[in-house]
GROMACS .gro file of C-alpha atoms in nm:
model
  172
    1TRP     CA    1  14.720  12.648 -10.923
    2VAL     CA    2  14.450  12.895 -10.811
    3GLU     CA    3  14.385  12.954 -10.449
    4SER     CA    4  14.043  13.072 -10.335
    5ASN     CA    5  13.900  13.128  -9.992
    6GLU     CA    6  13.548  13.156 -10.120
    7PHE     CA    7  13.296  12.881 -10.074
    8THR     CA    8  12.917  12.855 -10.067
    9VAL     CA    9  12.715  12.682  -9.798
   10THR     CA   10  12.355  12.602  -9.876
   11TRP     CA   11  12.137  12.524  -9.577
   12THR     CA   12  11.767  12.459  -9.577
   13ALA     CA   13  11.583  12.475  -9.247
   14ALA     CA   14  11.373  12.170  -9.170
   15GLU     CA   15  11.006  12.245  -9.219
   16THR     CA   16  10.810  12.240  -8.893
   17TYR     CA   17  10.445  12.182  -8.824
   18THR     CA   18  10.178  12.242  -8.561
   19VAL     CA   19  10.010  11.969  -8.359
   20SER     CA   20   9.668  12.079  -8.233
   21PHE     CA   21   9.419  11.904  -8.007
   22ALA     CA   22   9.040  11.862  -8.045
   23ALA     CA   23   8.821  11.796  -7.739
   24ASN     CA   24   8.556  11.600  -7.937
   25GLY     CA   25   8.275  11.676  -7.689
   26GLY     CA   26   8.503  11.724  -7.390
   27THR     CA   27   8.569  12.063  -7.236
   28GLY     CA   28   8.878  12.271  -7.171
   29THR     CA   29   9.170  12.348  -7.396
   30MET     CA   30   9.509  12.207  -7.479
   31ALA     CA   31   9.768  12.440  -7.628
   32ASP     CA   32   9.890  12.381  -7.983
   33VAL     CA   33  10.245  12.254  -8.007
   34THR     CA   34  10.445  12.438  -8.273
   35GLY     CA   35  10.780  12.370  -8.433
   36VAL     CA   36  10.726  11.995  -8.459
   37SER     CA   37  10.903  11.793  -8.726
   38GLY     CA   38  10.936  11.417  -8.732
   39GLU     CA   39  10.878  11.213  -8.418
   40TYR     CA   40  10.635  11.349  -8.156
   41THR     CA   41  10.520  11.184  -7.831
   42LEU     CA   42  10.148  11.215  -7.761
   43PRO     CA   43  10.079  11.382  -7.425
   44ALA     CA   44   9.840  11.288  -7.148
   45ASN     CA   45   9.485  11.406  -7.204
   46GLY     CA   46   9.424  11.755  -7.067
   47PHE     CA   47   9.054  11.784  -7.150
   48THR     CA   48   8.763  11.723  -6.912
   49ALA     CA   49   8.558  11.423  -7.025
   50PRO     CA   50   8.188  11.457  -7.109
   51ASP     CA   51   7.949  11.332  -6.839
   52GLY     CA   52   7.954  10.955  -6.807
   53LYS     CA   53   8.268  10.922  -7.023
   54GLN     CA   54   8.638  10.868  -6.969
   55PHE     CA   55   8.939  10.921  -7.192
   56LYS     CA   56   9.012  10.617  -7.411
   57ALA     CA   57   9.278  10.726  -7.662
   58TRP     CA   58   9.391  10.987  -7.912
   59SER     CA   59   9.277  10.960  -8.272
   60VAL     CA   60   9.545  11.057  -8.524
   61GLY     CA   61   9.436  11.027  -8.886
   62GLY     CA   62   9.156  10.794  -8.778
   63VAL     CA   63   9.392  10.559  -8.589
   64GLU     CA   64   9.366  10.532  -8.209
   65LYS     CA   65   9.689  10.591  -8.019
   66ALA     CA   66   9.761  10.590  -7.645
   67ALA     CA   67   9.911  10.883  -7.456
   68GLY     CA   68  10.287  10.826  -7.468
   69ASP     CA   69  10.278  10.671  -7.816
   70LYS     CA   70  10.501  10.831  -8.077
   71ILE     CA   71  10.371  10.960  -8.410
   72THR     CA   72  10.556  11.097  -8.713
   73VAL     CA   73  10.454  11.452  -8.799
   74THR     CA   74  10.499  11.551  -9.165
   75ALA     CA   75  10.216  11.806  -9.185
   76ASN     CA   76   9.999  12.014  -8.953
   77THR     CA   77   9.818  11.751  -8.747
   78THR     CA   78   9.503  11.750  -8.534
   79VAL     CA   79   9.495  11.497  -8.251
   80THR     CA   80   9.138  11.421  -8.137
   81ALA     CA   81   9.032  11.289  -7.796
   82VAL     CA   82   8.836  10.962  -7.805
   83TRP     CA   83   8.591  10.901  -7.518
   84GLU     CA   84   8.431  10.581  -7.392
   85ASP     CA   85   8.152  10.510  -7.145
   86ILE     CA   86   8.260  10.472  -6.784
   87PRO     CA   87   8.187  10.109  -6.695
   88VAL     CA   88   7.896  10.069  -6.455
   89ALA     CA   89   7.952   9.832  -6.165
   90THR     CA   90   7.679   9.573  -6.129
   91TYR     CA   91   7.586   9.343  -5.843
   92ILE     CA   92   7.411   9.007  -5.847
   93VAL     CA   93   7.058   8.937  -5.729
   94THR     CA   94   6.980   8.572  -5.651
   95VAL     CA   95   6.611   8.480  -5.634
   96THR     CA   96   6.510   8.142  -5.489
   97ASN     CA   97   6.159   8.023  -5.585
   98GLY     CA   98   6.105   8.317  -5.819
   99THR     CA   99   6.223   8.533  -6.108
  100GLY     CA  100   6.401   8.865  -6.136
  101GLY     CA  101   6.754   8.755  -6.054
  102GLY     CA  102   7.047   8.891  -6.252
  103ASN     CA  103   7.303   9.171  -6.248
  104TYR     CA  104   7.193   9.523  -6.158
  105ALA     CA  105   7.360   9.860  -6.107
  106ALA     CA  106   7.335  10.024  -5.766
  107SER     CA  107   7.017  10.234  -5.736
  108ALA     CA  108   6.832  10.033  -6.003
  109THR     CA  109   6.476   9.929  -5.925
  110VAL     CA  110   6.462   9.549  -5.918
  111SER     CA  111   6.131   9.367  -5.966
  112ILE     CA  112   6.095   9.011  -5.834
  113THR     CA  113   5.807   8.768  -5.879
  114ALA     CA  114   5.744   8.448  -5.684
  115ASN     CA  115   5.693   8.122  -5.875
  116GLU     CA  116   5.343   7.978  -5.884
  117ALA     CA  117   5.265   7.790  -5.563
  118SER     CA  118   5.238   7.410  -5.567
  119THR     CA  119   4.898   7.250  -5.529
  120GLY     CA  120   4.767   7.308  -5.178
  121GLU     CA  121   5.006   7.600  -5.117
  122MET     CA  122   4.994   7.976  -5.151
  123PHE     CA  123   5.257   8.247  -5.153
  124ASP     CA  124   5.336   8.365  -4.800
  125LYS     CA  125   5.616   8.624  -4.810
  126TRP     CA  126   5.959   8.721  -4.934
  127GLU     CA  127   6.258   8.662  -4.708
  128VAL     CA  128   6.579   8.863  -4.744
  129VAL     CA  129   6.853   8.601  -4.717
  130SER     CA  130   7.139   8.850  -4.762
  131GLY     CA  131   7.192   9.211  -4.857
  132SER     CA  132   7.068   9.539  -4.717
  133ILE     CA  133   6.734   9.597  -4.887
  134THR     CA  134   6.382   9.697  -4.801
  135LEU     CA  135   6.113   9.530  -5.007
  136ALA     CA  136   5.826   9.750  -5.125
  137ASP     CA  137   5.582   9.479  -5.005
  138ALA     CA  138   5.725   9.158  -4.859
  139THR     CA  139   5.379   8.993  -4.864
  140SER     CA  140   5.312   9.053  -5.235
  141ALA     CA  141   5.410   8.781  -5.485
  142THR     CA  142   5.551   9.058  -5.707
  143THR     CA  143   5.746   9.336  -5.539
  144THR     CA  144   6.041   9.569  -5.591
  145PHE     CA  145   6.345   9.700  -5.409
  146THR     CA  146   6.625   9.948  -5.477
  147MET     CA  147   6.952   9.773  -5.559
  148PRO     CA  148   7.232   9.844  -5.310
  149ALA     CA  149   7.603   9.845  -5.396
  150GLY     CA  150   7.635   9.478  -5.306
  151ALA     CA  151   7.492   9.132  -5.374
  152VAL     CA  152   7.137   9.045  -5.267
  153SER     CA  153   6.966   8.711  -5.212
  154VAL     CA  154   6.591   8.676  -5.161
  155LYS     CA  155   6.362   8.375  -5.123
  156ALA     CA  156   5.989   8.330  -5.179
  157SER     CA  157   5.825   8.121  -4.907
  158TYR     CA  158   5.488   7.947  -4.922
  159LYS     CA  159   5.223   7.833  -4.672
  160ASP     CA  160   4.946   7.575  -4.668
  161ALA     CA  161   4.652   7.722  -4.855
  162ARG     CA  162   4.406   7.541  -4.629
  163ASN     CA  163   4.506   7.650  -4.280
  164GLY     CA  164   4.790   7.903  -4.315
  165TRP     CA  165   5.073   7.676  -4.207
  166VAL     CA  166   5.411   7.780  -4.341
  167LYS     CA  167   5.626   7.542  -4.540
  168GLU     CA  168   6.001   7.574  -4.478
  169ASP     CA  169   6.266   7.370  -4.655
  170GLY     CA  170   5.999   7.140  -4.799
  171LYS     CA  171   5.846   7.057  -4.458
  172TRP     CA  172   5.528   7.182  -4.291
   0.00000   0.00000   0.00000
């Protein structure tokens, strides 16, 4: 029987990697994260978005991931910000007896045109039924206005072409 107090321990340190961040058109910096091995939780975006954009996701190896998602890091990894257009709010324009209705962003120039008048009638004027707008020319069959941040309703009205009477709701 031989007694020995000698033994050998072999230990290999786990290999670690660096996770870096790319702004992809955004501005600012995000510090690299070193010493990562295995599971890593993606952080909140720290970059400033380009004009007209907002943060959508992180791209890791071409796959979009949300902040808070976990990835497995087995090599140095670059995480790239993905941006998307900020949605533009639109508001409805309703045109009675004419064209030009639809959805428009606030500050857009909206053009409206009255329908052709019936026999014996002629275009009289535009009436603002609802909404806070100023028509460029309320007495022109085609006119414009600047879209407010709210719905608008306008109506073309007509008058008798022979003597200037005004027709309202189908009656003279």
